[in-house]
Amino acid sequence: MSDEGERTPGPEAAPEAEAGAEAGAEAGADLGGERRTVSDPAALKALAHPLRLKILRRLAVSGPATSTTLAAALGENTGTLSYHLRRLERGGFIEDVPERPNSRERWWRAVRGLDVRRPAQDEMTDGERAVAGALDRMRLDEDIELARRFTEEQAESDGWMRGSRSLSHLTKEEVTAFHDAYLDLLTRFARGPEDAPPDAKPVLLRWFALPAE
C-alpha cells in the first residue's frame, strides 16, 4: 500500500507503521508524556469490547468528554456508557480531567503515555488467550475497513493518506529494535486534540511485521 510504490534501495525500504496492537497507543490513545507500560491481562480484558474501543477512539479524536456527551455521540444511553467508562478507568486507560474538578459531571480523557503490551502467549491462561484473540478479531475488522478506504480514497486524499510496503532481512532482536524505534517515532509526533494546530487532523497509523516464509 503505497502512493509511491514499493521502494527497493538494496533491502526494501521502510515498512508501513501501525499504532495499536500489543505495544503502542491502544485504540488511538495519545502517546504524549512519559510512557507507561500496561501488560496486566485483566487490564487488557477491559479493551476487549467494541464499545470500549469506540469510547477510546472518540476520546482520542475529539478530546475530553462526559458520559452524557459520549452517549450522544455513540448512540448509547448514559447508564451503559458509565459502566464501560468505569471498566476502562479500572484498566488504567482513561482518567478524570483534573482541570475540571468542579463540573457537575465527570470529564474523562484517554491516559497519555501508555505502552500496551500483552504477556507472552505461554504466560497467558486459555481464557486470557481467548480474550486476546477476540480483541485481535475486532482490530482486524477495523483494519480491513481502513485498507479498503486507503485503496479507494488515497488518490483523492490530497496527500493525507500515505503508505509504504517493504521487505528486509532482520534478526528477531532487530525486529524488536525496529518496533521500539517506531514507538519512539510515535512519541515524537504524538499530540492530542487539545494540543493540535488548526490545520491538523486525527490520523490513523498502522504498523506490523511478519516473516515472509
XYZ file of N, CA and C in Angstrom, residues 46-183:
414
model
N -10.245 -5.318 29.645
C -11.111 -4.142 29.587
C -11.235 -3.603 28.169
N -10.258 -3.908 27.321
C -10.297 -3.413 25.947
C -11.139 -4.279 25.024
N -11.374 -5.521 25.407
C -11.984 -6.495 24.500
C -13.493 -6.315 24.424
N -13.919 -5.135 24.084
C -15.341 -4.847 23.905
C -15.444 -3.743 22.859
N -16.269 -3.927 21.845
C -16.312 -2.945 20.748
C -16.693 -1.539 21.203
N -17.606 -1.412 22.178
C -17.993 -0.079 22.627
C -16.853 0.612 23.355
N -16.061 -0.142 24.124
C -14.931 0.481 24.819
C -13.881 0.972 23.830
N -13.662 0.214 22.759
C -12.742 0.681 21.731
C -13.271 1.956 21.072
N -14.587 2.024 20.870
C -15.182 3.239 20.291
C -15.037 4.424 21.250
N -15.195 4.168 22.554
C -15.029 5.237 23.542
C -13.611 5.791 23.490
N -12.628 4.896 23.489
C -11.239 5.334 23.449
C -10.934 6.094 22.161
N -11.448 5.617 21.048
C -11.219 6.311 19.786
C -11.854 7.701 19.827
N -13.061 7.796 20.370
C -13.742 9.092 20.434
C -12.950 10.077 21.300
N -12.467 9.611 22.446
C -11.680 10.490 23.319
C -10.381 10.917 22.646
N -9.759 10.000 21.902
C -8.502 10.318 21.232
C -8.714 11.312 20.098
N -9.838 11.205 19.395
C -10.104 12.071 18.253
C -10.640 13.433 18.694
N -11.590 13.425 19.638
C -12.315 14.656 19.971
C -11.926 15.276 21.295
N -11.150 14.582 22.110
C -10.731 15.141 23.388
C -11.669 14.775 24.519
N -11.466 15.370 25.709
C -12.231 15.012 26.904
C -13.742 15.117 26.694
N -14.471 14.260 27.404
C -15.926 14.217 27.266
C -16.538 13.655 28.537
N -17.828 13.882 28.702
C -18.578 13.294 29.807
C -19.317 12.061 29.299
N -19.867 11.301 30.221
C -20.651 10.132 29.799
C -21.856 10.572 28.968
N -22.412 11.754 29.267
C -23.572 12.251 28.521
C -23.197 12.589 27.081
N -22.091 13.306 26.901
C -21.696 13.678 25.537
C -21.231 12.455 24.746
N -20.579 11.501 25.427
C -20.171 10.275 24.747
C -21.383 9.447 24.337
N -22.366 9.362 25.223
C -23.581 8.601 24.911
C -24.259 9.169 23.678
N -24.353 10.502 23.603
C -24.991 11.129 22.449
C -24.188 10.873 21.170
N -22.866 10.961 21.263
C -22.022 10.788 20.083
C -22.037 9.355 19.573
N -22.144 8.383 20.497
C -22.049 6.976 20.119
C -23.403 6.282 20.036
N -24.472 7.018 20.299
C -25.808 6.438 20.188
C -26.131 5.420 21.269
N -25.617 5.637 22.482
C -25.854 4.729 23.606
C -26.511 5.511 24.741
N -27.060 4.796 25.725
C -27.610 5.503 26.875
C -26.515 5.772 27.904
N -26.757 6.760 28.755
C -25.736 7.214 29.688
C -25.348 6.127 30.676
N -26.314 5.330 31.130
C -26.006 4.261 32.072
C -25.030 3.257 31.497
N -25.249 2.865 30.242
C -24.340 1.935 29.574
C -22.951 2.530 29.448
N -22.887 3.808 29.028
C -21.587 4.468 28.887
C -20.861 4.545 30.215
N -21.583 4.863 31.281
C -20.949 4.990 32.599
C -20.320 3.671 33.035
N -21.000 2.550 32.772
C -20.464 1.237 33.136
C -19.153 0.972 32.398
N -19.150 1.209 31.091
C -17.946 0.927 30.308
C -16.826 1.913 30.627
N -17.162 3.141 30.976
C -16.146 4.100 31.401
C -15.469 3.626 32.684
N -16.246 3.087 33.608
C -15.651 2.575 34.854
C -14.719 1.408 34.571
N -15.089 0.533 33.632
C -14.205 -0.583 33.280
C -12.891 -0.070 32.690
N -12.982 0.928 31.841
C -11.764 1.489 31.249
C -10.920 2.215 32.291
N -11.576 2.856 33.251
C -10.827 3.524 34.318
C -10.083 2.501 35.169
N -10.757 1.399 35.521
C -10.087 0.370 36.320
C -8.921 -0.248 35.556
N -9.041 -0.330 34.241
C -7.949 -0.870 33.433
C -6.802 0.097 33.260
N -6.990 1.353 33.650
C -5.920 2.342 33.540
C -5.841 3.038 32.198
N -6.934 2.996 31.410
C -6.907 3.563 30.072
C -7.503 4.961 29.986
N -8.348 5.340 30.939
C -8.902 6.687 30.961
C -8.778 7.238 32.373
N -8.923 8.561 32.503
C -8.795 9.213 33.806
C -9.625 10.486 33.829
N -9.875 10.983 35.054
C -10.544 12.258 35.209
C -9.697 13.379 34.621
N -10.363 14.429 34.160
C -9.663 15.629 33.727
C -9.486 16.526 34.953
N -8.260 16.690 35.450
C -8.071 17.432 36.703
C -8.419 18.904 36.586
N -8.410 19.477 35.396
C -8.710 20.890 35.231
C -10.191 21.190 35.388
N -11.023 20.156 35.510
C -12.464 20.373 35.639
C -13.000 19.678 36.891
N -12.426 19.968 38.075
C -12.829 19.246 39.283
C -14.207 19.633 39.795
N -14.719 20.801 39.423
C -15.987 21.276 39.961
C -17.155 21.080 39.015
N -16.931 20.367 37.930
C -18.015 20.113 36.998
C -19.064 19.196 37.638
N -20.317 19.389 37.258
C -21.388 18.538 37.802
C -21.258 17.106 37.284
N -20.616 16.926 36.137
C -20.366 15.603 35.586
C -18.870 15.362 35.510
N -18.482 14.106 35.601
C -17.066 13.760 35.441
C -16.668 13.885 33.979
N -15.534 14.535 33.756
C -14.960 14.619 32.428
C -13.839 13.598 32.325
N -13.809 12.874 31.204
C -12.855 11.804 31.010
C -11.930 12.127 29.845
N -10.699 11.616 29.940
C -9.771 11.700 28.826
C -8.966 10.402 28.772
N -8.426 10.109 27.602
C -7.548 8.949 27.457
C -6.245 9.212 28.203
N -5.744 8.209 28.918
C -4.472 8.344 29.630
C -3.346 8.440 28.612
N -2.479 9.389 28.797
C -1.374 9.589 27.871
C -0.170 8.734 28.269
N 0.655 8.433 27.274
C 1.914 7.752 27.538
C 1.782 6.268 27.812
N 0.713 5.617 27.320
C 0.559 4.183 27.551
C 1.291 3.375 26.492
N 1.984 2.354 26.929
C 2.617 1.370 26.052
C 1.964 0.044 26.405
N 0.981 -0.371 25.618
C 0.155 -1.528 25.961
C 0.770 -2.777 25.357
N 1.245 -3.671 26.207
C 1.899 -4.900 25.755
C 1.229 -6.108 26.391
N 0.849 -7.065 25.559
C 0.253 -8.273 26.145
C 1.364 -9.223 26.569
N 1.102 -10.040 27.590
C 2.093 -11.037 28.013
C 2.365 -12.029 26.888
N 3.478 -12.734 26.995
C 3.801 -13.773 26.024
C 2.714 -14.849 26.031
N 2.499 -15.488 24.887
C 1.435 -16.487 24.767
C 1.538 -17.571 25.835
N 2.774 -18.031 26.121
C 2.926 -19.123 27.084
C 2.758 -18.659 28.531
N 2.586 -17.353 28.744
C 2.359 -16.838 30.091
C 0.886 -16.541 30.353
N 0.039 -16.697 29.330
C -1.388 -16.417 29.479
C -2.173 -17.699 29.667
N -3.267 -17.614 30.398
C -4.171 -18.741 30.538
C -4.988 -18.895 29.249
N -5.721 -20.014 29.154
C -6.576 -20.216 27.984
C -7.605 -19.094 27.874
N -8.164 -18.689 29.011
C -9.149 -17.608 28.996
C -8.553 -16.291 28.544
N -7.333 -15.998 28.983
C -6.673 -14.759 28.574
C -6.330 -14.770 27.092
N -5.916 -15.943 26.589
C -5.644 -16.037 25.153
C -6.929 -15.848 24.350
N -8.058 -16.340 24.877
C -9.333 -16.151 24.189
C -9.698 -14.670 24.129
N -9.455 -13.946 25.221
C -9.720 -12.501 25.245
C -8.830 -11.787 24.231
N -7.538 -12.156 24.197
C -6.614 -11.542 23.248
C -7.051 -11.820 21.814
N -7.521 -13.031 21.562
C -7.996 -13.367 20.222
C -9.215 -12.556 19.825
N -10.144 -12.376 20.779
C -11.331 -11.572 20.488
C -10.958 -10.128 20.172
N -10.003 -9.596 20.934
C -9.540 -8.233 20.682
C -8.875 -8.129 19.314
N -8.074 -9.125 18.954
C -7.423 -9.130 17.643
C -8.447 -9.154 16.514
N -9.516 -9.922 16.679
C -10.528 -10.000 15.623
C -11.245 -8.661 15.458
N -11.499 -7.968 16.570
C -12.118 -6.650 16.466
C -11.207 -5.677 15.730
N -9.923 -5.725 16.068
C -8.959 -4.849 15.387
C -8.861 -5.201 13.903
N -8.871 -6.508 13.608
C -8.742 -6.935 12.218
C -9.895 -6.405 11.374
N -11.106 -6.465 11.904
C -12.257 -5.954 11.165
C -12.063 -4.480 10.830
N -11.577 -3.705 11.807
C -11.346 -2.288 11.548
C -10.223 -2.093 10.532
N -9.143 -2.861 10.670
C -8.001 -2.677 9.777
C -8.344 -3.041 8.332
N -9.188 -4.053 8.144
C -9.634 -4.399 6.794
C -10.408 -3.237 6.186
N -11.261 -2.607 6.990
C -12.010 -1.456 6.501
C -11.076 -0.284 6.186
N -10.049 -0.069 7.020
C -9.094 1.001 6.743
C -8.313 0.725 5.461
N -7.932 -0.544 5.233
C -7.225 -0.896 3.999
C -8.106 -0.659 2.782
N -9.386 -0.974 2.897
C -10.315 -0.710 1.799
C -10.401 0.786 1.516
N -10.529 1.593 2.583
C -10.597 3.046 2.402
C -9.323 3.578 1.755
N -8.165 3.066 2.203
C -6.889 3.520 1.623
C -6.866 3.254 0.129
N -7.270 2.062 -0.261
C -7.248 1.684 -1.672
C -8.189 2.555 -2.501
N -9.367 2.824 -1.959
C -10.387 3.538 -2.725
C -10.247 5.058 -2.671
N -9.673 5.586 -1.586
C -9.704 7.032 -1.381
C -8.340 7.705 -1.439
N -7.253 6.930 -1.501
C -5.923 7.504 -1.386
C -5.620 8.503 -2.508
N -6.052 8.219 -3.712
C -5.738 9.094 -4.838
C -6.356 10.473 -4.683
N -7.490 10.570 -3.989
C -8.173 11.850 -3.803
C -7.940 12.441 -2.416
N -6.948 11.930 -1.674
C -6.765 12.363 -0.281
C -5.920 13.617 -0.148
N -5.427 14.160 -1.259
C -4.617 15.376 -1.239
C -3.397 15.225 -0.339
N -2.804 14.027 -0.336
C -1.578 13.795 0.421
C -1.775 13.383 1.863
N -3.030 13.282 2.329
C -3.278 12.891 3.717
C -3.097 11.394 3.920
N -3.282 10.591 2.898
C -3.120 9.142 3.011
C -1.772 8.755 2.427
N -0.885 8.232 3.245
C 0.442 7.818 2.807
C 0.703 6.392 3.292
N 1.503 5.636 2.537
C 1.813 4.277 2.960
C 3.041 3.754 2.253
N 3.560 2.636 2.736
C 4.728 2.009 2.128
C 4.709 0.527 2.433
N 5.186 -0.292 1.491
C 5.356 -1.719 1.717
C 6.816 -2.054 1.487
N 7.332 -3.028 2.218
C 8.761 -3.284 2.102
C 9.122 -4.676 2.590
N 10.400 -5.027 2.426
C 10.927 -6.297 2.910
C 12.386 -6.091 3.283
N 12.804 -6.697 4.386
C 14.201 -6.680 4.778
C 14.536 -8.033 5.381
N 15.805 -8.270 5.710
C 16.231 -9.492 6.387
C 16.740 -9.091 7.763
N 15.991 -9.461 8.796
C 16.269 -8.998 10.150
C 16.352 -10.166 11.109
N 17.122 -10.004 12.157
C 17.068 -10.943 13.275
C 15.860 -10.596 14.141
N 15.487 -11.509 15.043
C 14.374 -11.225 15.943
C 14.663 -10.004 16.801
N 15.917 -9.857 17.220
C 16.301 -8.703 18.026
C 16.156 -7.411 17.223
N 16.469 -7.460 15.928
C 16.336 -6.271 15.092
C 14.870 -5.918 14.846
N 14.000 -6.925 14.751
C 12.565 -6.645 14.638
C 12.083 -5.899 15.879
N 12.534 -6.366 17.049
C 12.166 -5.685 18.290
C 12.714 -4.261 18.317
N 13.950 -4.089 17.868
C 14.550 -2.754 17.830
C 13.788 -1.842 16.874
N 13.378 -2.373 15.739
C 12.602 -1.592 14.773
C 11.279 -1.165 15.397
N 10.640 -2.118 16.072
C 9.354 -1.831 16.717
C 9.506 -0.743 17.778
N 10.547 -0.844 18.599
C 10.767 0.167 19.632
C 11.080 1.522 19.019
N 11.814 1.526 17.903
C 12.100 2.784 17.215
C 10.813 3.401 16.666
N 9.904 2.540 16.214
C 8.608 3.028 15.742
C 7.834 3.677 16.883
N 7.840 3.049 18.062
C 7.155 3.644 19.213
C 7.765 4.991 19.574
